[in-house]
Every structure is written in structure tokens, then in C-alpha cells.
């Protein structure tokens, strides 16, 4: 009996993410850690003084925590009402609205900053509302950035909550408030927690936004690691700070996972939640309010960007777009926009595949641990798989240089390093998106199937995977987006002949001259369009295959 | 239904690997790999000349900004990623030499290069180009207000220039570091902090990088409200070159009078343990030849090290070489860099 347990396909699935993780994450980090902390066989800890005796360093650590917490709360406050409306009502333009809300997530930090400054810049920007304080801009940028993550996860989950329990409660005389606080909210808690955790991680390791909008007085641990590693070559301190980040992420996730496991897991899966049309005035008002909010938060800065890219010397002109196709200085590194689009899409698709396969395997494995094995393992592996989200790219990049340097793993200059690195960041999103859905499948369902003689593999393909298809699609979209937006100037530009869109944007911004700036804006607009098309493509693919992904 | 999905997936994989296979073909010539920073550039034409002169293909490996690329080279020195490293600047020179990354080789034409640029007597690192970091100002902004543009570093702390200047954080930006070094060279190790304190009192704005300062705050290039920025002496030439219709006069001016500009010199050298040492020597000869040196200005917007290299028109007209740049010993820079940056950070950002 015991033996058959180990041969369960879900247990074997665990080998996939484990291998991926060990080779591309643990091994490089261990390499850089060993090199930093041990010198000539002795433990080297002088850098501890540099951390604990420097008020600046302690300030950075403190700031990292509280800006992440505040950003998460603000994002939650913004996304919660929107998720409610989107999951309850059907209305025209809803798909478009969801698409618009997703685009900010993919934009490189420098473009986001440009867009936000165009809107709320010092001159008062578009609406005469000037936001001068860098902290306010940081928080706004984090909300702008992470709104779509929160919205997608919560809407996906919320719309799958069954209306029947709610209706039963109403029949029994519960008021709307009581229904909300005793039924909807507890059922919703796992999704809210999952989304908040993701967003917190993202803000916790925020790098580009802080560097650009925060000015130098605000720094996060991540930005400090970059400075120490890339400029001062203080690898011990950089490794130590990375370790702090990793340990913190792990403990936070550990608390979170143990909490969600203890929380009620009664989450019956609806056939397909029935969406209402907004009929009453207040319902219509609510829908309109959400639409205005989403458009205001996400679209206005993006529109400002589009306008900027089409204006030359105060007049409407396609000058910047036509210039994209000319190689003014005859540079060998000139990036034809079509190529950048192709490589971006190619990398995004490969990393989507890798992330989806490893992520699904990881989630199935965790589910297996919960269900039939020791749950303690689940609460170890679950947080482990989140770590790439908050690991410094520079540290990881340096680690890869010294570890993946011999055949058969001489990947230091390989084409595949890019999608692998992107998948490493996309993979936690996949796990986070599908795990709540997977856990919501009642055990009785799979047990019944097993009793009726279905093999574990058959259960996977006929019950588990179809039931999580929607969440899988959300995960796929995240993996795709993360890859498209990853600019990786720090880590992955090693091969200039395979540039991606964000790399092209950075190249244009690297030199003075009005045409360069304009072309960077034009390239950003193209990035936005490509992302939008990618989303539509994934959504359609899912709709055509409702039974599986 | 399952089958269809599966077929899609397989089909996709075939396409992907097909694409990869195509891109991985055609390798007749041997290749020389040049490891460098993200700002490196070379024209198509010159790359072809390289192939003809060296008898090898040029493979460029961009590895992050200048500091990061060098650190990657140091980390991989037992199993180098490339044959040549291009782009060690004089602030990182002693770190690179102490790490023992490079072998000596004096390429043809080195004797003609100005002695002030040759900082390594053993010829492990060969000067390739130089650029001056200095103050740029918005000519129109000062003209419209009938004000006099700044003439030197001292002007920035005067009341009439209050709130007009944007500089970069030396901890995160290379022109920012160069500007900090300028002030150290100019006011001495004892006096530079006083200057910065006055600058702070005069409401100087600090950004983390050049992009944020130039594209985010500088009046001539953005919606910002600071008409004075730390940039390069060649920036006005770039403003003219990258304009839709090149103007007669550059929209920005530079301040390069005595000691107010810092010279960044870029070096290249052959990496120890290079896979093709003989080809690498020929490649170094090419890098210091007229063909490559004349390509440098319009590709990277810095000045070539070889005096015989002809400058393009836009450089002759709009970019100036500083007569007396600020100078600091590169060994001293490497020893004190961290201390200076820490002092600066504590005084300016707390």
C-alpha cells in the first residue's frame, strides 16, 4: 500500500519542479553563497557589522517592509470592489475592461514611470493634480502595477463561488451585510490571502519602480543588493541581503500556507456562476463606477503614453513610428521592431510552457502532500516554490555565471537562459493561481472516482485539470506577461542578436536626443499592443477548449 | 478534444525548435567574443571590416552596465566567457588589474595614443575612447530669462542658481560617480563635502540614474523643471544627431572650463585564458585601427583614443574636448570609492 503511494503520478510530478528548482535556482545561489561566506575555508562574517551598525541599512530594511505592506493594502482596497462587480455582473465591454486592467502589469518600470509622470507630473500633468512626493508616486505605481494581479485572482475565484448558498441564506432571512460577512468573506479569504501575498512579494522586491520614482532617498533591500553587487562588488553583503530576503519570504509564506490549510476549505465549485445583468439604478451606478475607476487608474496613464508617442513638436505625427524602421547610425545592434516583437513572443511562449508545466506539477505535488501524505511537507514546499519571486536577479545572475559554466550545463551565454529565467519568475504565479482552485476540489469527488475504478492519471485528466482550467489560464497569462515585461538589462541581455521589446526600449533611452525618447515611447506602445493581443489569444484558446487547457 | 490540444502543443514545440535550429546554423569562420557593457555599439559596416581584417566573426556579449559586466568577468576568470573585454573605465581600472584578468599586448598604433590616456604601463588594458562628464544646460531656458548660464562648479552654489540643478546618485550611476569625483578633484578630499552641503542647501535634486535626470527632469529633454544636468560633453552632438531635422545649433550647452569635467577613459584588453589568443591580438589591432576608432563617435558618443581618427561633422561642430579635465589617480579612486560614496550618501540622502 505504502509503495503504491509513492508511485502516485502526483508524487512523480513533484520531480519536475524539484529538478528545475535545484538546477536553476538552488545550485547557483548556493554557489554564490559559498563563495561569499567562506574564504580560504573560513567563515567570513565581517559584513554583519556593515548591516547592523549602519542606520541607513536598517532604515532600508524597515522601509522595504512597510512600503510593501501599505502598497498591498491600497491595492486590495482598489481591487476588492472591482472584483465584486466583475464577478457578479455581466455587462457590455467587460472583456475590454479586464484587458485594460491587465496591461500595466507588463510595462517596464521606466515606461510606467514615464506614463505616471506624464499624468501626475510636477507641472500638474493632465488634470492639474501634481503628485510631487516620491513616496506617493511609488505607492501609486505599485497599485497601478499590481491591480491586475489582485483583480484577476479574486475575480476568477469569486465568480466560481456558488450563488446557491448565498440565496439560501437570504431565504433564511439574512441581510446582505450578514451574507457578506458570514458567507462570502470567509469563502473568499483564501483568494484574498493568495493575491495579497503575491502583491506583497512583488512590492517587497520592487526594484525598477523604486529606483526610478523613489529617487535616491528611498531604497529597498533589492535595490541595495544591486548596488552592492554590481557597483561595489561587495558580494558577501549582497549575498547576505539576498539571504535575508529569501528567509523572510520563506517564513511569510510558511505562515500563510499553514493558515490557509487550517482555514475552512469548504468551497463548492459552481457549474458556472450565474452572472446578473445590472438592472437597478444602484447596480448600474456600481458598474459604471468600477468602469470609471479602472479606466482612470489603468487607461489614462497608458493613453498619455500613446499620445506622447504620436506627438512630434506639438503636432500629431507618426515620425517616431517610422523612425523605428530606420537604422540611423548603421549600428549592428539596431533592433528592427518586428524582430523585437518576434523574440519577445518566442521567449514569452517558451517560458509560458516551462512555467505552466513545472507550476502545474508543483501544485499537483503539493495537493498530493495535503491529501495523502504528510501535510507538513506541503507547508514546506509551498513557500519554497514562491522564493524566485523575491530573489535578486543580480545575485542569481552572478550565481549562474560561476555554477552553470561546464558542459552539459554551460548555459551562461545560452539562448535558453532567458526563457528559463523568465519561467523561474512566472512559475510562482502559476502555482499561486491554481493551488486554491485545486484545494477547493472536494476530496469526496476524487474518492468517488477512485472507488469507481478510475486510475489516478484518469482522475487528473478528467477531474482535477478540467476543474482548474480557469485558474490555469490565469496562471498562464501571468507567466506570459512576466516574460514579456521582464527587461532583464541586468541579467539577460547577454545576446544582443535576440533582443526583446523591453531591451529595445532601454536601448533607446540610453542616449540623448528627442528621436530616441520618442522611439522608446513608440516601442512601449507596441509592447502594450503585443501584450493585449497575447491576452486575447490566450483567452480565446481557453474558451475554445473549455474542458481543458 | 484532448488530442487536439496535444497536437497544438506538439506543433508549437516543433516550430520553436525549428526556429532555434535555424538560428544556430552557419558557423564557418572562427569567432572572437567581445564581452562588454550594454552601451557598446558598432556599425554593420565596421563589423564586416572586422571580419575581413581579423579573419573571424565578431560575437558581442553584453553583460549589464559597466560595473556589472566587469564583475561578471572577474567571477568567470577561471573559465572566461570571452576573448576580449571592452569597457573597463578608469574608475574600475585598478580593480580589473588587481583581479589579474588581462594579459599584456600592445596593439599596432598604440604609440600614437596620447600618453595621458595610457594608465597601464604594462599594456594589459589599452585605451579605446574617452568622454567627459560635465554640466549640460538648456540654452533656450537661460536665454528666455535673460540669465547667464553657469560657468563652473562654483556657480551652482550661488543663490541665483537655486533649484536649477539635477545630478545623479554616485552609488547607482556612472556619470553621478564621475561628477562626485570631479568635485573631489576640484575641492580636494577635505573640501568636497562642504561643496556638496552648499549644493544641498541650494536645493540640488538627486536622481538615481542618468535616464531619470535627463529624460525626467532636464528642461531641454523633458517636461522637467531643471535647466542644468550632469551629462556628457558629447550630449549636445547627440541632441543634434538624433533630431528629426538637425538644428543649426545644439539646444544644450556644456560647462567644461578648468577642472569642471571628469574624463572617463574606456579600456579594452585580452582576457587571460582566452580561447583564441592569436585572433584576440589581431582583434585588438583592429579595435585601435582607424576603421573602428572612426566608428566610435556616432555609435557610442565618445571620442576615439587614436588621434588620427577623423571626427564626424556633428562632433566637430557640437562636441568639445575639455582642455583641462579633472584628474584623480585610479588606484586612489578604487581604494576610496566606497568611503566617498558612503560619506556622500550620509550627507546628501539622510
mmCIF file of C-alpha atoms in Angstrom, chain B residues 7-317:
data_model
loop_
_atom_site.group_PDB
_atom_site.id
_atom_site.type_symbol
_atom_site.label_atom_id
_atom_site.label_comp_id
_atom_site.label_asym_id
_atom_site.label_seq_id
_atom_site.Cartn_x
_atom_site.Cartn_y
_atom_site.Cartn_z
ATOM 1 C CA UNK B 7 -1.368 18.227 -31.241
ATOM 2 C CA UNK B 8 -1.316 22.012 -30.890
ATOM 3 C CA UNK B 9 1.303 21.722 -28.213
ATOM 4 C CA UNK B 10 3.489 19.348 -30.195
ATOM 5 C CA UNK B 11 3.145 21.512 -33.288
ATOM 6 C CA UNK B 12 4.175 24.549 -31.325
ATOM 7 C CA UNK B 13 7.220 22.794 -29.919
ATOM 8 C CA UNK B 14 8.302 21.742 -33.397
ATOM 9 C CA UNK B 15 8.050 25.336 -34.600
ATOM 10 C CA UNK B 16 10.033 26.634 -31.659
ATOM 11 C CA UNK B 17 12.813 24.130 -32.032
ATOM 12 C CA UNK B 18 12.830 24.605 -35.776
ATOM 13 C CA UNK B 19 13.389 28.312 -35.248
ATOM 14 C CA UNK B 20 16.174 27.593 -32.806
ATOM 15 C CA UNK B 21 17.840 25.157 -35.171
ATOM 16 C CA UNK B 22 17.794 27.745 -37.961
ATOM 17 C CA UNK B 23 19.320 30.401 -35.781
ATOM 18 C CA UNK B 24 22.012 28.046 -34.557
ATOM 19 C CA UNK B 25 23.410 27.214 -38.003
ATOM 20 C CA UNK B 26 26.062 28.831 -40.213
ATOM 21 C CA UNK B 27 29.351 28.714 -38.392
ATOM 22 C CA UNK B 28 32.227 28.523 -40.857
ATOM 23 C CA UNK B 29 34.535 31.245 -39.555
ATOM 24 C CA UNK B 30 36.040 31.034 -36.089
ATOM 25 C CA UNK B 31 34.742 33.727 -33.807
ATOM 26 C CA UNK B 32 36.184 36.250 -31.401
ATOM 27 C CA UNK B 33 33.945 37.024 -28.448
ATOM 28 C CA UNK B 34 33.908 40.526 -27.085
ATOM 29 C CA UNK B 35 32.460 40.914 -23.611
ATOM 30 C CA UNK B 36 31.229 44.404 -22.913
ATOM 31 C CA UNK B 37 28.604 46.617 -21.276
ATOM 32 C CA UNK B 38 25.136 47.401 -22.574
ATOM 33 C CA UNK B 39 26.105 50.713 -24.174
ATOM 34 C CA UNK B 40 28.604 49.186 -26.585
ATOM 35 C CA UNK B 41 27.799 49.605 -30.250
ATOM 36 C CA UNK B 42 29.439 49.076 -33.641
ATOM 37 C CA UNK B 43 28.138 49.712 -37.149
ATOM 38 C CA UNK B 44 27.342 46.926 -39.581
ATOM 39 C CA UNK B 45 29.948 48.167 -41.995
ATOM 40 C CA UNK B 46 32.692 48.177 -39.388
ATOM 41 C CA UNK B 47 31.704 44.729 -38.176
ATOM 42 C CA UNK B 48 32.226 43.480 -41.723
ATOM 43 C CA UNK B 49 35.613 45.157 -41.864
ATOM 44 C CA UNK B 50 36.410 43.417 -38.596
ATOM 45 C CA UNK B 51 35.637 40.061 -40.159
ATOM 46 C CA UNK B 52 37.887 40.786 -43.137
ATOM 47 C CA UNK B 53 40.780 42.144 -41.077
ATOM 48 C CA UNK B 54 40.762 39.601 -38.271
ATOM 49 C CA UNK B 55 39.541 36.574 -40.179
ATOM 50 C CA UNK B 56 36.953 35.831 -37.546
ATOM 51 C CA UNK B 57 33.358 36.601 -36.777
ATOM 52 C CA UNK B 58 32.671 39.135 -34.067
ATOM 53 C CA UNK B 59 30.404 37.909 -31.296
ATOM 54 C CA UNK B 60 29.356 40.533 -28.788
ATOM 55 C CA UNK B 61 28.350 39.536 -25.289
ATOM 56 C CA UNK B 62 26.629 42.352 -23.459
ATOM 57 C CA UNK B 63 26.693 41.780 -19.737
ATOM 58 C CA UNK B 64 24.958 44.602 -17.916
ATOM 59 C CA UNK B 65 26.263 48.045 -17.051
ATOM 60 C CA UNK B 66 29.977 48.772 -16.821
ATOM 61 C CA UNK B 67 30.406 47.665 -13.204
ATOM 62 C CA UNK B 68 28.274 44.585 -13.559
ATOM 63 C CA UNK B 69 29.974 43.422 -16.750
ATOM 64 C CA UNK B 70 33.385 43.736 -15.111
ATOM 65 C CA UNK B 71 32.215 41.824 -12.044
ATOM 66 C CA UNK B 72 30.913 39.053 -14.279
ATOM 67 C CA UNK B 73 34.308 38.902 -15.976
ATOM 68 C CA UNK B 74 36.017 38.674 -12.582
ATOM 69 C CA UNK B 75 33.672 35.907 -11.429
ATOM 70 C CA UNK B 76 34.275 33.888 -14.565
ATOM 71 C CA UNK B 77 38.017 34.473 -14.791
ATOM 72 C CA UNK B 78 38.949 30.791 -14.428
ATOM 73 C CA UNK B 79 36.707 29.915 -17.330
ATOM 74 C CA UNK B 80 36.342 33.164 -19.272
ATOM 75 C CA UNK B 81 33.214 33.898 -21.247
ATOM 76 C CA UNK B 82 35.037 35.825 -23.950
ATOM 77 C CA UNK B 83 38.387 36.594 -25.601
ATOM 78 C CA UNK B 84 38.363 40.344 -25.153
ATOM 79 C CA UNK B 85 36.789 42.601 -22.571
ATOM 80 C CA UNK B 86 35.854 46.061 -23.794
ATOM 81 C CA UNK B 87 34.797 48.843 -21.462
ATOM 82 C CA UNK B 88 36.768 48.952 -18.222
ATOM 83 C CA UNK B 89 36.773 52.636 -17.329
ATOM 84 C CA UNK B 90 39.376 54.475 -15.298
ATOM 85 C CA UNK B 91 37.284 54.278 -12.122
ATOM 86 C CA UNK B 92 37.349 50.473 -12.318
ATOM 87 C CA UNK B 93 40.859 50.150 -13.791
ATOM 88 C CA UNK B 94 42.707 49.110 -10.662
ATOM 89 C CA UNK B 95 40.018 46.602 -9.658
ATOM 90 C CA UNK B 96 40.352 44.953 -13.079
ATOM 91 C CA UNK B 97 44.152 44.889 -12.967
ATOM 92 C CA UNK B 98 44.318 43.571 -9.416
ATOM 93 C CA UNK B 99 41.968 40.747 -10.324
ATOM 94 C CA UNK B 100 44.590 39.639 -12.864
ATOM 95 C CA UNK B 101 42.086 39.407 -15.691
ATOM 96 C CA UNK B 102 44.207 40.557 -18.591
ATOM 97 C CA UNK B 103 47.382 39.657 -20.484
ATOM 98 C CA UNK B 104 49.794 42.216 -21.909
ATOM 99 C CA UNK B 105 49.581 43.092 -25.545
ATOM 100 C CA UNK B 106 50.484 46.359 -27.269
ATOM 101 C CA UNK B 107 48.362 46.645 -30.405
ATOM 102 C CA UNK B 108 49.601 48.461 -33.505
ATOM 103 C CA UNK B 109 49.092 52.181 -33.306
ATOM 104 C CA UNK B 110 49.366 52.413 -29.527
ATOM 105 C CA UNK B 111 52.453 54.631 -29.716
ATOM 106 C CA UNK B 112 50.353 57.367 -31.353
ATOM 107 C CA UNK B 113 47.856 57.467 -28.466
ATOM 108 C CA UNK B 114 48.145 60.354 -26.013
ATOM 109 C CA UNK B 115 50.231 59.341 -23.005
ATOM 110 C CA UNK B 116 47.644 60.824 -20.615
ATOM 111 C CA UNK B 117 45.197 58.118 -21.686
ATOM 112 C CA UNK B 118 47.606 55.217 -21.120
ATOM 113 C CA UNK B 119 47.143 54.383 -17.484
ATOM 114 C CA UNK B 120 48.539 50.849 -17.510
ATOM 115 C CA UNK B 121 52.292 50.834 -18.210
ATOM 116 C CA UNK B 122 52.228 47.068 -18.745
ATOM 117 C CA UNK B 123 49.705 47.407 -21.590
ATOM 118 C CA UNK B 124 47.245 44.930 -20.225
ATOM 119 C CA UNK B 125 44.474 47.488 -20.666
ATOM 120 C CA UNK B 126 44.601 49.618 -23.794
ATOM 121 C CA UNK B 127 42.762 52.958 -24.007
ATOM 122 C CA UNK B 128 39.968 52.863 -26.589
ATOM 123 C CA UNK B 129 37.949 56.020 -26.156
ATOM 124 C CA UNK B 130 37.206 58.807 -23.726
ATOM 125 C CA UNK B 131 34.334 61.054 -22.853
ATOM 126 C CA UNK B 132 33.986 63.960 -20.469
ATOM 127 C CA UNK B 133 31.250 64.081 -17.865
ATOM 128 C CA UNK B 134 30.240 67.672 -17.270
ATOM 129 C CA UNK B 135 27.328 70.011 -16.666
ATOM 130 C CA UNK B 136 24.889 70.483 -19.552
ATOM 131 C CA UNK B 137 22.435 73.363 -19.636
ATOM 132 C CA UNK B 138 19.334 74.312 -21.593
ATOM 133 C CA UNK B 139 20.420 77.245 -23.761
ATOM 134 C CA UNK B 140 16.888 78.404 -24.528
ATOM 135 C CA UNK B 141 15.826 78.372 -20.888
ATOM 136 C CA UNK B 142 18.628 80.727 -19.867
ATOM 137 C CA UNK B 143 18.179 82.930 -22.950
ATOM 138 C CA UNK B 144 14.439 83.362 -22.355
ATOM 139 C CA UNK B 145 15.010 84.508 -18.821
ATOM 140 C CA UNK B 146 17.988 86.687 -19.649
ATOM 141 C CA UNK B 147 20.107 84.751 -17.213
ATOM 142 C CA UNK B 148 23.719 83.760 -17.565
ATOM 143 C CA UNK B 149 24.364 80.010 -17.840
ATOM 144 C CA UNK B 150 26.682 78.573 -15.186
ATOM 145 C CA UNK B 151 30.374 78.984 -15.909
ATOM 146 C CA UNK B 152 31.796 76.486 -13.490
ATOM 147 C CA UNK B 153 31.139 74.315 -10.455
ATOM 148 C CA UNK B 154 31.227 77.315 -8.105
ATOM 149 C CA UNK B 155 28.214 78.907 -9.771
ATOM 150 C CA UNK B 156 25.914 76.070 -8.771
ATOM 151 C CA UNK B 157 26.000 77.029 -5.104
ATOM 152 C CA UNK B 158 25.124 80.685 -5.772
ATOM 153 C CA UNK B 159 21.613 81.875 -4.886
ATOM 154 C CA UNK B 160 20.688 82.717 -8.498
ATOM 155 C CA UNK B 161 21.107 79.040 -9.409
ATOM 156 C CA UNK B 162 18.978 77.789 -6.561
ATOM 157 C CA UNK B 163 16.833 74.804 -7.513
ATOM 158 C CA UNK B 164 18.102 74.610 -11.072
ATOM 159 C CA UNK B 165 20.436 71.620 -10.956
ATOM 160 C CA UNK B 166 19.814 67.883 -11.178
ATOM 161 C CA UNK B 167 22.617 65.374 -10.526
ATOM 162 C CA UNK B 168 22.767 61.581 -10.241
ATOM 163 C CA UNK B 169 23.405 59.362 -7.255
ATOM 164 C CA UNK B 170 27.070 58.295 -7.452
ATOM 165 C CA UNK B 171 26.154 54.963 -5.895
ATOM 166 C CA UNK B 172 23.914 53.941 -8.758
ATOM 167 C CA UNK B 173 25.030 55.963 -11.753
ATOM 168 C CA UNK B 174 28.322 56.233 -13.576
ATOM 169 C CA UNK B 175 28.051 59.921 -14.583
ATOM 170 C CA UNK B 176 26.939 60.531 -10.997
ATOM 171 C CA UNK B 177 30.129 58.956 -9.699
ATOM 172 C CA UNK B 178 32.178 60.884 -12.256
ATOM 173 C CA UNK B 179 30.632 64.137 -11.061
ATOM 174 C CA UNK B 180 31.367 63.288 -7.436
ATOM 175 C CA UNK B 181 34.987 62.577 -8.443
ATOM 176 C CA UNK B 182 35.090 65.913 -10.273
ATOM 177 C CA UNK B 183 34.217 67.709 -7.080
ATOM 178 C CA UNK B 184 36.811 65.709 -5.158
ATOM 179 C CA UNK B 185 39.478 66.523 -7.732
ATOM 180 C CA UNK B 186 38.425 70.149 -7.695
ATOM 181 C CA UNK B 187 37.936 70.860 -3.999
ATOM 182 C CA UNK B 188 40.135 68.178 -2.510
ATOM 183 C CA UNK B 189 39.261 65.322 -0.189
ATOM 184 C CA UNK B 190 38.832 67.782 2.654
ATOM 185 C CA UNK B 191 36.749 70.338 0.815
ATOM 186 C CA UNK B 192 34.367 68.436 -1.427
ATOM 187 C CA UNK B 193 31.856 67.666 1.314
ATOM 188 C CA UNK B 194 31.481 71.383 2.094
ATOM 189 C CA UNK B 195 30.700 71.982 -1.558
ATOM 190 C CA UNK B 196 28.040 69.274 -1.554
ATOM 191 C CA UNK B 197 26.497 70.641 1.634
ATOM 192 C CA UNK B 198 26.195 74.034 -0.016
ATOM 193 C CA UNK B 199 24.767 72.366 -3.099
ATOM 194 C CA UNK B 200 22.182 70.647 -0.936
ATOM 195 C CA UNK B 201 21.305 73.930 0.730
ATOM 196 C CA UNK B 202 20.885 75.338 -2.787
ATOM 197 C CA UNK B 203 18.183 72.733 -3.452
ATOM 198 C CA UNK B 204 20.019 70.360 -5.795
ATOM 199 C CA UNK B 205 17.919 67.416 -6.971
ATOM 200 C CA UNK B 206 19.425 63.918 -6.921
ATOM 201 C CA UNK B 207 18.094 61.153 -9.184
ATOM 202 C CA UNK B 208 19.263 57.571 -9.235
ATOM 203 C CA UNK B 209 20.391 57.397 -12.838
ATOM 204 C CA UNK B 210 21.216 59.381 -15.934
ATOM 205 C CA UNK B 211 17.937 58.424 -17.666
ATOM 206 C CA UNK B 212 15.816 59.771 -14.832
ATOM 207 C CA UNK B 213 17.769 63.012 -14.673
ATOM 208 C CA UNK B 214 17.958 63.653 -18.398
ATOM 209 C CA UNK B 215 14.586 62.309 -19.533
ATOM 210 C CA UNK B 216 12.730 63.098 -16.353
ATOM 211 C CA UNK B 217 13.988 66.439 -15.036
ATOM 212 C CA UNK B 218 16.075 68.289 -17.622
ATOM 213 C CA UNK B 219 14.074 71.104 -19.244
ATOM 214 C CA UNK B 220 15.693 70.654 -22.671
ATOM 215 C CA UNK B 221 14.712 66.987 -22.910
ATOM 216 C CA UNK B 222 11.613 66.541 -20.792
ATOM 217 C CA UNK B 223 8.723 68.226 -19.017
ATOM 218 C CA UNK B 224 11.010 68.698 -16.041
ATOM 219 C CA UNK B 225 11.965 71.986 -14.482
ATOM 220 C CA UNK B 226 15.736 71.783 -14.049
ATOM 221 C CA UNK B 227 17.784 73.524 -16.766
ATOM 222 C CA UNK B 228 21.167 72.193 -15.515
ATOM 223 C CA UNK B 229 22.006 68.487 -15.591
ATOM 224 C CA UNK B 230 25.090 66.312 -15.234
ATOM 225 C CA UNK B 231 25.642 64.586 -18.585
ATOM 226 C CA UNK B 232 28.365 64.210 -21.208
ATOM 227 C CA UNK B 233 30.292 66.782 -23.212
ATOM 228 C CA UNK B 234 29.083 64.970 -26.320
ATOM 229 C CA UNK B 235 25.377 65.144 -25.390
ATOM 230 C CA UNK B 236 24.749 68.313 -27.462
ATOM 231 C CA UNK B 237 26.105 66.468 -30.514
ATOM 232 C CA UNK B 238 23.705 63.605 -29.816
ATOM 233 C CA UNK B 239 20.834 66.086 -29.467
ATOM 234 C CA UNK B 240 21.629 67.381 -32.949
ATOM 235 C CA UNK B 241 22.277 63.958 -34.471
ATOM 236 C CA UNK B 242 19.066 62.431 -33.112
ATOM 237 C CA UNK B 243 16.791 65.320 -34.002
ATOM 238 C CA UNK B 244 14.173 64.812 -36.707
ATOM 239 C CA UNK B 245 15.514 67.825 -38.563
ATOM 240 C CA UNK B 246 19.005 68.624 -37.298
ATOM 241 C CA UNK B 247 19.100 72.196 -35.950
ATOM 242 C CA UNK B 248 21.903 74.617 -36.755
ATOM 243 C CA UNK B 249 22.854 74.987 -33.133
ATOM 244 C CA UNK B 250 22.591 72.393 -30.389
ATOM 245 C CA UNK B 251 19.767 73.060 -27.891
ATOM 246 C CA UNK B 252 22.105 72.405 -24.970
ATOM 247 C CA UNK B 253 25.460 73.774 -23.874
ATOM 248 C CA UNK B 254 28.263 72.290 -21.792
ATOM 249 C CA UNK B 255 30.436 73.607 -18.988
ATOM 250 C CA UNK B 256 33.949 72.282 -19.412
ATOM 251 C CA UNK B 257 36.166 75.043 -18.082
ATOM 252 C CA UNK B 258 39.152 74.275 -15.907
ATOM 253 C CA UNK B 259 38.552 71.179 -13.869
ATOM 254 C CA UNK B 260 34.772 71.091 -14.094
ATOM 255 C CA UNK B 261 34.660 67.987 -16.284
ATOM 256 C CA UNK B 262 35.776 64.478 -15.440
ATOM 257 C CA UNK B 263 37.421 62.362 -18.099
ATOM 258 C CA UNK B 264 36.140 58.795 -18.338
ATOM 259 C CA UNK B 265 38.576 56.664 -20.305
ATOM 260 C CA UNK B 266 37.472 53.264 -21.562
ATOM 261 C CA UNK B 267 39.925 50.418 -21.955
ATOM 262 C CA UNK B 268 39.944 47.018 -23.606
ATOM 263 C CA UNK B 269 42.208 44.041 -23.078
ATOM 264 C CA UNK B 270 42.711 40.371 -23.868
ATOM 265 C CA UNK B 271 41.316 38.092 -21.183
ATOM 266 C CA UNK B 272 43.658 35.579 -19.587
ATOM 267 C CA UNK B 273 42.691 32.092 -20.713
ATOM 268 C CA UNK B 274 41.002 33.339 -23.898
ATOM 269 C CA UNK B 275 40.010 30.572 -26.293
ATOM 270 C CA UNK B 276 41.626 32.278 -29.304
ATOM 271 C CA UNK B 277 44.602 34.347 -28.075
ATOM 272 C CA UNK B 278 46.073 34.869 -31.553
ATOM 273 C CA UNK B 279 42.785 36.053 -33.031
ATOM 274 C CA UNK B 280 42.262 38.227 -29.973
ATOM 275 C CA UNK B 281 45.574 40.013 -30.680
ATOM 276 C CA UNK B 282 44.503 40.725 -34.231
ATOM 277 C CA UNK B 283 41.148 41.898 -32.935
ATOM 278 C CA UNK B 284 42.885 44.316 -30.554
ATOM 279 C CA UNK B 285 44.870 45.685 -33.509
ATOM 280 C CA UNK B 286 41.571 46.271 -35.273
ATOM 281 C CA UNK B 287 39.990 47.973 -32.280
ATOM 282 C CA UNK B 288 42.787 50.537 -32.305
ATOM 283 C CA UNK B 289 42.740 50.941 -36.102
ATOM 284 C CA UNK B 290 41.208 53.916 -37.890
ATOM 285 C CA UNK B 291 38.326 51.766 -39.130
ATOM 286 C CA UNK B 292 36.976 51.062 -35.662
ATOM 287 C CA UNK B 293 38.114 54.269 -33.985
ATOM 288 C CA UNK B 294 36.279 56.411 -36.541
ATOM 289 C CA UNK B 295 33.148 54.383 -35.923
ATOM 290 C CA UNK B 296 33.193 55.099 -32.185
ATOM 291 C CA UNK B 297 31.831 58.689 -32.034
ATOM 292 C CA UNK B 298 28.472 58.119 -33.708
ATOM 293 C CA UNK B 299 27.975 54.699 -32.147
ATOM 294 C CA UNK B 300 28.796 55.423 -28.522
ATOM 295 C CA UNK B 301 29.025 59.221 -28.443
ATOM 296 C CA UNK B 302 32.517 59.374 -27.003
ATOM 297 C CA UNK B 303 35.834 60.465 -28.506
ATOM 298 C CA UNK B 304 38.235 57.954 -30.100
ATOM 299 C CA UNK B 305 41.608 57.402 -28.401
ATOM 300 C CA UNK B 306 43.500 57.320 -31.703
ATOM 301 C CA UNK B 307 44.438 60.884 -32.674
ATOM 302 C CA UNK B 308 44.498 60.003 -36.385
ATOM 303 C CA UNK B 309 40.804 59.068 -36.346
ATOM 304 C CA UNK B 310 38.723 61.646 -38.197
ATOM 305 C CA UNK B 311 35.768 63.014 -36.229
ATOM 306 C CA UNK B 312 32.315 63.213 -37.852
ATOM 307 C CA UNK B 313 30.946 66.688 -38.689
ATOM 308 C CA UNK B 314 28.402 66.746 -35.883
ATOM 309 C CA UNK B 315 31.188 66.131 -33.361
ATOM 310 C CA UNK B 316 33.449 68.777 -34.836
ATOM 311 C CA UNK B 317 30.680 71.330 -34.611
#
